[in-house]
Amino acid sequence: MGREGVGVFDSQPFTLRLDPSRSLRASVRDLLAQAVERQREVRGTMYAGAVMQHIVGAKLDIVTGGGLTHHGASVADAPSNRAGDFLIGDVAIHVTTAPGEALIHKCQNNLGSGLRPVIVTTEDGVGGAKALARQAGVDDRLDIIEIEQFIATNVYEWSKFQREDRSSTVAEIVKRYNAIVGECESDPSLRIEFDG
């Protein structure tokens, strides 16, 4: 144990399991639950946010054919003057576990710059983001998407809704995710093992 509070399994990768008896959303939810649990064990490390950012980045890389700029999960947008975690065309994508007023303000800035903001967050974060957007008067000008659905919908589409192709589609996302983690993060425990 090199770090104080590090559990036995902290150096092991997360596991993404495809269980044919469960939904794809449940598989993504289980992956995020592992990150949240590890985060509880190792205080001060934001595993859930990192996993979310990089799995969204992997999905976006596949959809766009690559070429996106990826940043470590601890690299804030403000100091680097980024419009969001990802900028694709006129869309600024923000990935967060806990949307707050600062994020809504950033979305307002995106709108003022001619960008279309998209927030990808947890199921719990969707309600808070919607309430904050409504309060700021921009609820009909930005999209708020729950991450489990964001990933699952694309897996179904890419696999053309064929059971035999789902596993290879998820394996491709995990492969790209692990490459991003290798490029952007110093913590190898953020990697994902795929059990499909």
PDB file of C-alpha atoms in Angstrom:
ATOM      1  CA  MET A   1       0.000   0.000   0.000  1.00  0.00           C
ATOM      2  CA  GLY A   2       1.826   3.124  -1.122  1.00  0.00           C
ATOM      3  CA  ARG A   3      -0.954   5.608  -0.346  1.00  0.00           C
ATOM      4  CA  GLU A   4      -2.774   6.092   2.917  1.00  0.00           C
ATOM      5  CA  GLY A   5      -6.282   4.689   2.743  1.00  0.00           C
ATOM      6  CA  VAL A   6      -5.624   2.629  -0.360  1.00  0.00           C
ATOM      7  CA  GLY A   7      -7.617  -0.593  -0.381  1.00  0.00           C
ATOM      8  CA  VAL A   8      -6.473  -3.987  -1.571  1.00  0.00           C
ATOM      9  CA  PHE A   9      -8.169  -3.635  -4.951  1.00  0.00           C
ATOM     10  CA  ASP A  10      -7.204  -0.046  -5.781  1.00  0.00           C
ATOM     11  CA  SER A  11      -4.454  -1.040  -8.191  1.00  0.00           C
ATOM     12  CA  GLN A  12      -6.738  -3.410 -10.067  1.00  0.00           C
ATOM     13  CA  PRO A  13      -8.669  -2.231 -13.103  1.00  0.00           C
ATOM     14  CA  PHE A  14     -12.420  -1.783 -13.113  1.00  0.00           C
ATOM     15  CA  THR A  15     -14.503  -4.514 -14.738  1.00  0.00           C
ATOM     16  CA  LEU A  16     -17.206  -4.015 -17.344  1.00  0.00           C
ATOM     17  CA  ARG A  17     -19.363  -7.133 -17.602  1.00  0.00           C
ATOM     18  CA  LEU A  18     -21.975  -7.781 -20.242  1.00  0.00           C
ATOM     19  CA  ASP A  19     -24.563 -10.067 -18.723  1.00  0.00           C
ATOM     20  CA  PRO A  20     -27.161 -11.136 -21.302  1.00  0.00           C
ATOM     21  CA  SER A  21     -29.816 -11.235 -18.562  1.00  0.00           C
ATOM     22  CA  ARG A  22     -29.273  -7.551 -17.727  1.00  0.00           C
ATOM     23  CA  SER A  23     -29.567  -4.296 -19.660  1.00  0.00           C
ATOM     24  CA  LEU A  24     -26.618  -2.466 -21.180  1.00  0.00           C
ATOM     25  CA  ARG A  25     -27.498   0.454 -18.909  1.00  0.00           C
ATOM     26  CA  ALA A  26     -27.095  -1.855 -15.906  1.00  0.00           C
ATOM     27  CA  SER A  27     -23.597  -2.810 -17.116  1.00  0.00           C
ATOM     28  CA  VAL A  28     -22.594   0.867 -17.366  1.00  0.00           C
ATOM     29  CA  ARG A  29     -24.229   1.558 -13.973  1.00  0.00           C
ATOM     30  CA  ASP A  30     -22.210  -1.289 -12.409  1.00  0.00           C
ATOM     31  CA  LEU A  31     -18.988   0.122 -13.870  1.00  0.00           C
ATOM     32  CA  LEU A  32     -19.723   3.567 -12.434  1.00  0.00           C
ATOM     33  CA  ALA A  33     -20.682   2.024  -9.075  1.00  0.00           C
ATOM     34  CA  GLN A  34     -17.211   0.431  -8.909  1.00  0.00           C
ATOM     35  CA  ALA A  35     -15.657   3.854  -9.472  1.00  0.00           C
ATOM     36  CA  VAL A  36     -17.834   5.457  -6.784  1.00  0.00           C
ATOM     37  CA  GLU A  37     -16.957   2.693  -4.322  1.00  0.00           C
ATOM     38  CA  ARG A  38     -13.230   3.089  -4.989  1.00  0.00           C
ATOM     39  CA  GLN A  39     -13.644   6.844  -4.585  1.00  0.00           C
ATOM     40  CA  ARG A  40     -15.094   6.259  -1.089  1.00  0.00           C
ATOM     41  CA  GLU A  41     -12.064   4.137  -0.181  1.00  0.00           C
ATOM     42  CA  VAL A  42      -9.481   6.581  -1.533  1.00  0.00           C
ATOM     43  CA  ARG A  43     -10.602  10.018  -0.467  1.00  0.00           C
ATOM     44  CA  GLY A  44      -9.638  12.916  -2.678  1.00  0.00           C
ATOM     45  CA  THR A  45      -9.504  10.850  -5.867  1.00  0.00           C
ATOM     46  CA  MET A  46     -12.361  11.366  -8.306  1.00  0.00           C
ATOM     47  CA  TYR A  47     -12.550   7.975 -10.003  1.00  0.00           C
ATOM     48  CA  ALA A  48     -16.187   8.276 -11.116  1.00  0.00           C
ATOM     49  CA  GLY A  49     -15.590  11.535 -12.977  1.00  0.00           C
ATOM     50  CA  ALA A  50     -12.486  10.143 -14.656  1.00  0.00           C
ATOM     51  CA  VAL A  51     -14.239   6.958 -15.781  1.00  0.00           C
ATOM     52  CA  MET A  52     -17.191   8.960 -17.095  1.00  0.00           C
ATOM     53  CA  GLN A  53     -15.025  11.461 -18.979  1.00  0.00           C
ATOM     54  CA  HIS A  54     -12.884   8.830 -20.631  1.00  0.00           C
ATOM     55  CA  ILE A  55     -15.703   6.436 -21.550  1.00  0.00           C
ATOM     56  CA  VAL A  56     -17.573   9.334 -23.149  1.00  0.00           C
ATOM     57  CA  GLY A  57     -14.327  10.322 -24.896  1.00  0.00           C
ATOM     58  CA  ALA A  58     -13.867   6.763 -26.166  1.00  0.00           C
ATOM     59  CA  LYS A  59     -17.411   6.678 -27.517  1.00  0.00           C
ATOM     60  CA  LEU A  60     -16.952  10.070 -29.187  1.00  0.00           C
ATOM     61  CA  ASP A  61     -13.633   8.987 -30.719  1.00  0.00           C
ATOM     62  CA  ILE A  62     -15.345   5.997 -32.309  1.00  0.00           C
ATOM     63  CA  VAL A  63     -18.284   8.066 -33.563  1.00  0.00           C
ATOM     64  CA  THR A  64     -16.072  10.793 -35.039  1.00  0.00           C
ATOM     65  CA  GLY A  65     -13.318   8.528 -36.329  1.00  0.00           C
ATOM     66  CA  GLY A  66     -10.816   9.873 -33.787  1.00  0.00           C
ATOM     67  CA  GLY A  67      -8.764  13.011 -33.688  1.00  0.00           C
ATOM     68  CA  LEU A  68     -10.348  14.442 -30.552  1.00  0.00           C
ATOM     69  CA  THR A  69      -8.171  16.078 -27.930  1.00  0.00           C
ATOM     70  CA  HIS A  70      -8.349  14.269 -24.601  1.00  0.00           C
ATOM     71  CA  HIS A  71      -7.303  15.670 -21.242  1.00  0.00           C
ATOM     72  CA  GLY A  72      -6.683  14.119 -17.867  1.00  0.00           C
ATOM     73  CA  ALA A  73      -9.843  14.122 -15.768  1.00  0.00           C
ATOM     74  CA  SER A  74      -8.219  16.452 -13.234  1.00  0.00           C
ATOM     75  CA  VAL A  75      -7.461  19.095 -15.876  1.00  0.00           C
ATOM     76  CA  ALA A  76     -10.055  21.825 -15.397  1.00  0.00           C
ATOM     77  CA  ASP A  77     -11.557  23.606 -18.395  1.00  0.00           C
ATOM     78  CA  ALA A  78     -11.062  27.150 -17.053  1.00  0.00           C
ATOM     79  CA  PRO A  79      -7.234  27.353 -16.844  1.00  0.00           C
ATOM     80  CA  SER A  80      -6.885  25.832 -20.310  1.00  0.00           C
ATOM     81  CA  ASN A  81      -9.654  28.061 -21.695  1.00  0.00           C
ATOM     82  CA  ARG A  82     -11.560  25.043 -23.060  1.00  0.00           C
ATOM     83  CA  ALA A  83     -15.223  25.389 -24.008  1.00  0.00           C
ATOM     84  CA  GLY A  84     -15.924  21.964 -22.480  1.00  0.00           C
ATOM     85  CA  ASP A  85     -14.475  18.499 -22.052  1.00  0.00           C
ATOM     86  CA  PHE A  86     -14.942  17.924 -25.789  1.00  0.00           C
ATOM     87  CA  LEU A  87     -15.577  20.322 -28.644  1.00  0.00           C
ATOM     88  CA  ILE A  88     -16.924  18.711 -31.813  1.00  0.00           C
ATOM     89  CA  GLY A  89     -18.155  21.037 -34.532  1.00  0.00           C
ATOM     90  CA  ASP A  90     -20.360  23.549 -32.776  1.00  0.00           C
ATOM     91  CA  VAL A  91     -21.103  21.226 -29.827  1.00  0.00           C
ATOM     92  CA  ALA A  92     -19.422  21.689 -26.431  1.00  0.00           C
ATOM     93  CA  ILE A  93     -19.770  18.494 -24.397  1.00  0.00           C
ATOM     94  CA  HIS A  94     -19.467  18.685 -20.613  1.00  0.00           C
ATOM     95  CA  VAL A  95     -19.088  15.447 -18.633  1.00  0.00           C
ATOM     96  CA  THR A  96     -19.740  15.663 -14.901  1.00  0.00           C
ATOM     97  CA  THR A  97     -20.933  13.633 -11.934  1.00  0.00           C
ATOM     98  CA  ALA A  98     -22.360  16.706 -10.200  1.00  0.00           C
ATOM     99  CA  PRO A  99     -23.613  19.568 -12.374  1.00  0.00           C
ATOM    100  CA  GLY A 100     -23.488  22.912 -10.571  1.00  0.00           C
ATOM    101  CA  GLU A 101     -24.069  26.591 -11.169  1.00  0.00           C
ATOM    102  CA  ALA A 102     -20.535  27.052 -12.555  1.00  0.00           C
ATOM    103  CA  LEU A 103     -21.271  24.484 -15.267  1.00  0.00           C
ATOM    104  CA  ILE A 104     -24.555  26.176 -16.188  1.00  0.00           C
ATOM    105  CA  HIS A 105     -22.673  29.479 -16.392  1.00  0.00           C
ATOM    106  CA  LYS A 106     -20.145  27.822 -18.722  1.00  0.00           C
ATOM    107  CA  CYS A 107     -23.067  26.547 -20.842  1.00  0.00           C
ATOM    108  CA  GLN A 108     -24.407  30.110 -21.002  1.00  0.00           C
ATOM    109  CA  ASN A 109     -20.971  31.211 -22.223  1.00  0.00           C
ATOM    110  CA  ASN A 110     -21.067  28.416 -24.827  1.00  0.00           C
ATOM    111  CA  LEU A 111     -24.435  29.704 -26.038  1.00  0.00           C
ATOM    112  CA  GLY A 112     -23.094  33.253 -26.197  1.00  0.00           C
ATOM    113  CA  SER A 113     -20.224  31.973 -28.366  1.00  0.00           C
ATOM    114  CA  GLY A 114     -22.541  30.209 -30.791  1.00  0.00           C
ATOM    115  CA  LEU A 115     -21.929  26.736 -29.357  1.00  0.00           C
ATOM    116  CA  ARG A 116     -24.527  24.109 -28.476  1.00  0.00           C
ATOM    117  CA  PRO A 117     -23.847  22.796 -24.946  1.00  0.00           C
ATOM    118  CA  VAL A 118     -24.502  19.177 -24.023  1.00  0.00           C
ATOM    119  CA  ILE A 119     -24.204  17.942 -20.438  1.00  0.00           C
ATOM    120  CA  VAL A 120     -23.565  14.218 -19.916  1.00  0.00           C
ATOM    121  CA  THR A 121     -24.112  13.291 -16.285  1.00  0.00           C
ATOM    122  CA  THR A 122     -25.356  10.609 -13.915  1.00  0.00           C
ATOM    123  CA  GLU A 123     -28.985   9.692 -13.456  1.00  0.00           C
ATOM    124  CA  ASP A 124     -28.971  11.666 -10.188  1.00  0.00           C
ATOM    125  CA  GLY A 125     -27.257  14.618 -11.861  1.00  0.00           C
ATOM    126  CA  VAL A 126     -29.890  15.002 -14.589  1.00  0.00           C
ATOM    127  CA  GLY A 127     -32.543  16.430 -12.252  1.00  0.00           C
ATOM    128  CA  GLY A 128     -30.174  18.934 -10.685  1.00  0.00           C
ATOM    129  CA  ALA A 129     -28.847  20.059 -14.057  1.00  0.00           C
ATOM    130  CA  LYS A 130     -32.378  20.524 -15.386  1.00  0.00           C
ATOM    131  CA  ALA A 131     -33.383  22.561 -12.335  1.00  0.00           C
ATOM    132  CA  LEU A 132     -30.302  24.788 -12.583  1.00  0.00           C
ATOM    133  CA  ALA A 133     -30.778  25.262 -16.327  1.00  0.00           C
ATOM    134  CA  ARG A 134     -34.440  26.180 -15.765  1.00  0.00           C
ATOM    135  CA  GLN A 135     -33.446  28.649 -13.055  1.00  0.00           C
ATOM    136  CA  ALA A 136     -30.913  30.241 -15.444  1.00  0.00           C
ATOM    137  CA  GLY A 137     -33.495  30.379 -18.240  1.00  0.00           C
ATOM    138  CA  VAL A 138     -31.554  28.106 -20.598  1.00  0.00           C
ATOM    139  CA  ASP A 139     -33.356  24.802 -20.079  1.00  0.00           C
ATOM    140  CA  ASP A 140     -34.636  24.786 -23.662  1.00  0.00           C
ATOM    141  CA  ARG A 141     -31.235  25.729 -25.099  1.00  0.00           C
ATOM    142  CA  LEU A 142     -29.043  22.866 -23.879  1.00  0.00           C
ATOM    143  CA  ASP A 143     -29.258  19.101 -23.832  1.00  0.00           C
ATOM    144  CA  ILE A 144     -28.832  17.083 -20.644  1.00  0.00           C
ATOM    145  CA  ILE A 145     -28.205  13.380 -21.196  1.00  0.00           C
ATOM    146  CA  GLU A 146     -27.834  10.599 -18.654  1.00  0.00           C
ATOM    147  CA  ILE A 147     -24.573   8.682 -19.250  1.00  0.00           C
ATOM    148  CA  GLU A 148     -25.959   5.145 -19.060  1.00  0.00           C
ATOM    149  CA  GLN A 149     -28.390   5.918 -21.851  1.00  0.00           C
ATOM    150  CA  PHE A 150     -25.737   7.891 -23.778  1.00  0.00           C
ATOM    151  CA  ILE A 151     -23.523   4.793 -23.957  1.00  0.00           C
ATOM    152  CA  ALA A 152     -26.197   2.077 -24.252  1.00  0.00           C
ATOM    153  CA  THR A 153     -28.060   3.755 -27.108  1.00  0.00           C
ATOM    154  CA  ASN A 154     -24.917   3.954 -29.221  1.00  0.00           C
ATOM    155  CA  VAL A 155     -23.968   0.350 -28.481  1.00  0.00           C
ATOM    156  CA  TYR A 156     -27.359  -0.803 -29.741  1.00  0.00           C
ATOM    157  CA  GLU A 157     -27.097   1.376 -32.845  1.00  0.00           C
ATOM    158  CA  TRP A 158     -23.488   0.437 -33.702  1.00  0.00           C
ATOM    159  CA  SER A 159     -24.219  -3.249 -33.237  1.00  0.00           C
ATOM    160  CA  LYS A 160     -27.301  -2.839 -35.449  1.00  0.00           C
ATOM    161  CA  PHE A 161     -29.296  -4.324 -32.566  1.00  0.00           C
ATOM    162  CA  GLN A 162     -27.630  -7.706 -33.139  1.00  0.00           C
ATOM    163  CA  ARG A 163     -26.748  -9.682 -30.015  1.00  0.00           C
ATOM    164  CA  GLU A 164     -23.594 -11.164 -31.554  1.00  0.00           C
ATOM    165  CA  ASP A 165     -22.210  -7.694 -32.350  1.00  0.00           C
ATOM    166  CA  ARG A 166     -22.885  -6.032 -28.981  1.00  0.00           C
ATOM    167  CA  SER A 167     -19.911  -7.594 -27.247  1.00  0.00           C
ATOM    168  CA  SER A 168     -17.433  -6.547 -29.942  1.00  0.00           C
ATOM    169  CA  THR A 169     -18.897  -3.028 -29.938  1.00  0.00           C
ATOM    170  CA  VAL A 170     -18.407  -2.697 -26.179  1.00  0.00           C
ATOM    171  CA  ALA A 171     -14.930  -4.247 -26.475  1.00  0.00           C
ATOM    172  CA  GLU A 172     -14.039  -1.535 -29.008  1.00  0.00           C
ATOM    173  CA  ILE A 173     -15.180   1.209 -26.600  1.00  0.00           C
ATOM    174  CA  VAL A 174     -13.169  -0.351 -23.758  1.00  0.00           C
ATOM    175  CA  LYS A 175     -10.073  -0.663 -25.966  1.00  0.00           C
ATOM    176  CA  ARG A 176     -10.255   3.025 -26.911  1.00  0.00           C
ATOM    177  CA  TYR A 177     -11.007   3.980 -23.280  1.00  0.00           C
ATOM    178  CA  ASN A 178      -7.881   2.154 -22.072  1.00  0.00           C
ATOM    179  CA  ALA A 179      -5.774   3.870 -24.737  1.00  0.00           C
ATOM    180  CA  ILE A 180      -7.060   7.274 -23.564  1.00  0.00           C
ATOM    181  CA  VAL A 181      -6.303   6.409 -19.933  1.00  0.00           C
ATOM    182  CA  GLY A 182      -2.799   5.366 -20.977  1.00  0.00           C
ATOM    183  CA  GLU A 183      -2.287   8.697 -22.757  1.00  0.00           C
ATOM    184  CA  CYS A 184      -3.877  11.060 -20.219  1.00  0.00           C
ATOM    185  CA  GLU A 185      -3.721   9.544 -16.743  1.00  0.00           C
ATOM    186  CA  SER A 186      -0.922   8.451 -14.440  1.00  0.00           C
ATOM    187  CA  ASP A 187      -3.115   5.988 -12.505  1.00  0.00           C
ATOM    188  CA  PRO A 188      -3.253   2.599 -14.281  1.00  0.00           C
ATOM    189  CA  SER A 189      -6.069   1.451 -11.966  1.00  0.00           C
ATOM    190  CA  LEU A 190      -8.428   3.550 -14.094  1.00  0.00           C
ATOM    191  CA  ARG A 191      -8.168   0.900 -16.830  1.00  0.00           C
ATOM    192  CA  ILE A 192     -11.154  -1.345 -17.566  1.00  0.00           C
ATOM    193  CA  GLU A 193     -11.112  -5.099 -18.063  1.00  0.00           C
ATOM    194  CA  PHE A 194     -13.900  -6.257 -20.359  1.00  0.00           C
ATOM    195  CA  ASP A 195     -15.811  -9.404 -19.489  1.00  0.00           C
ATOM    196  CA  GLY A 196     -18.163  -9.887 -22.405  1.00  0.00           C
TER     197      GLY A 196
END
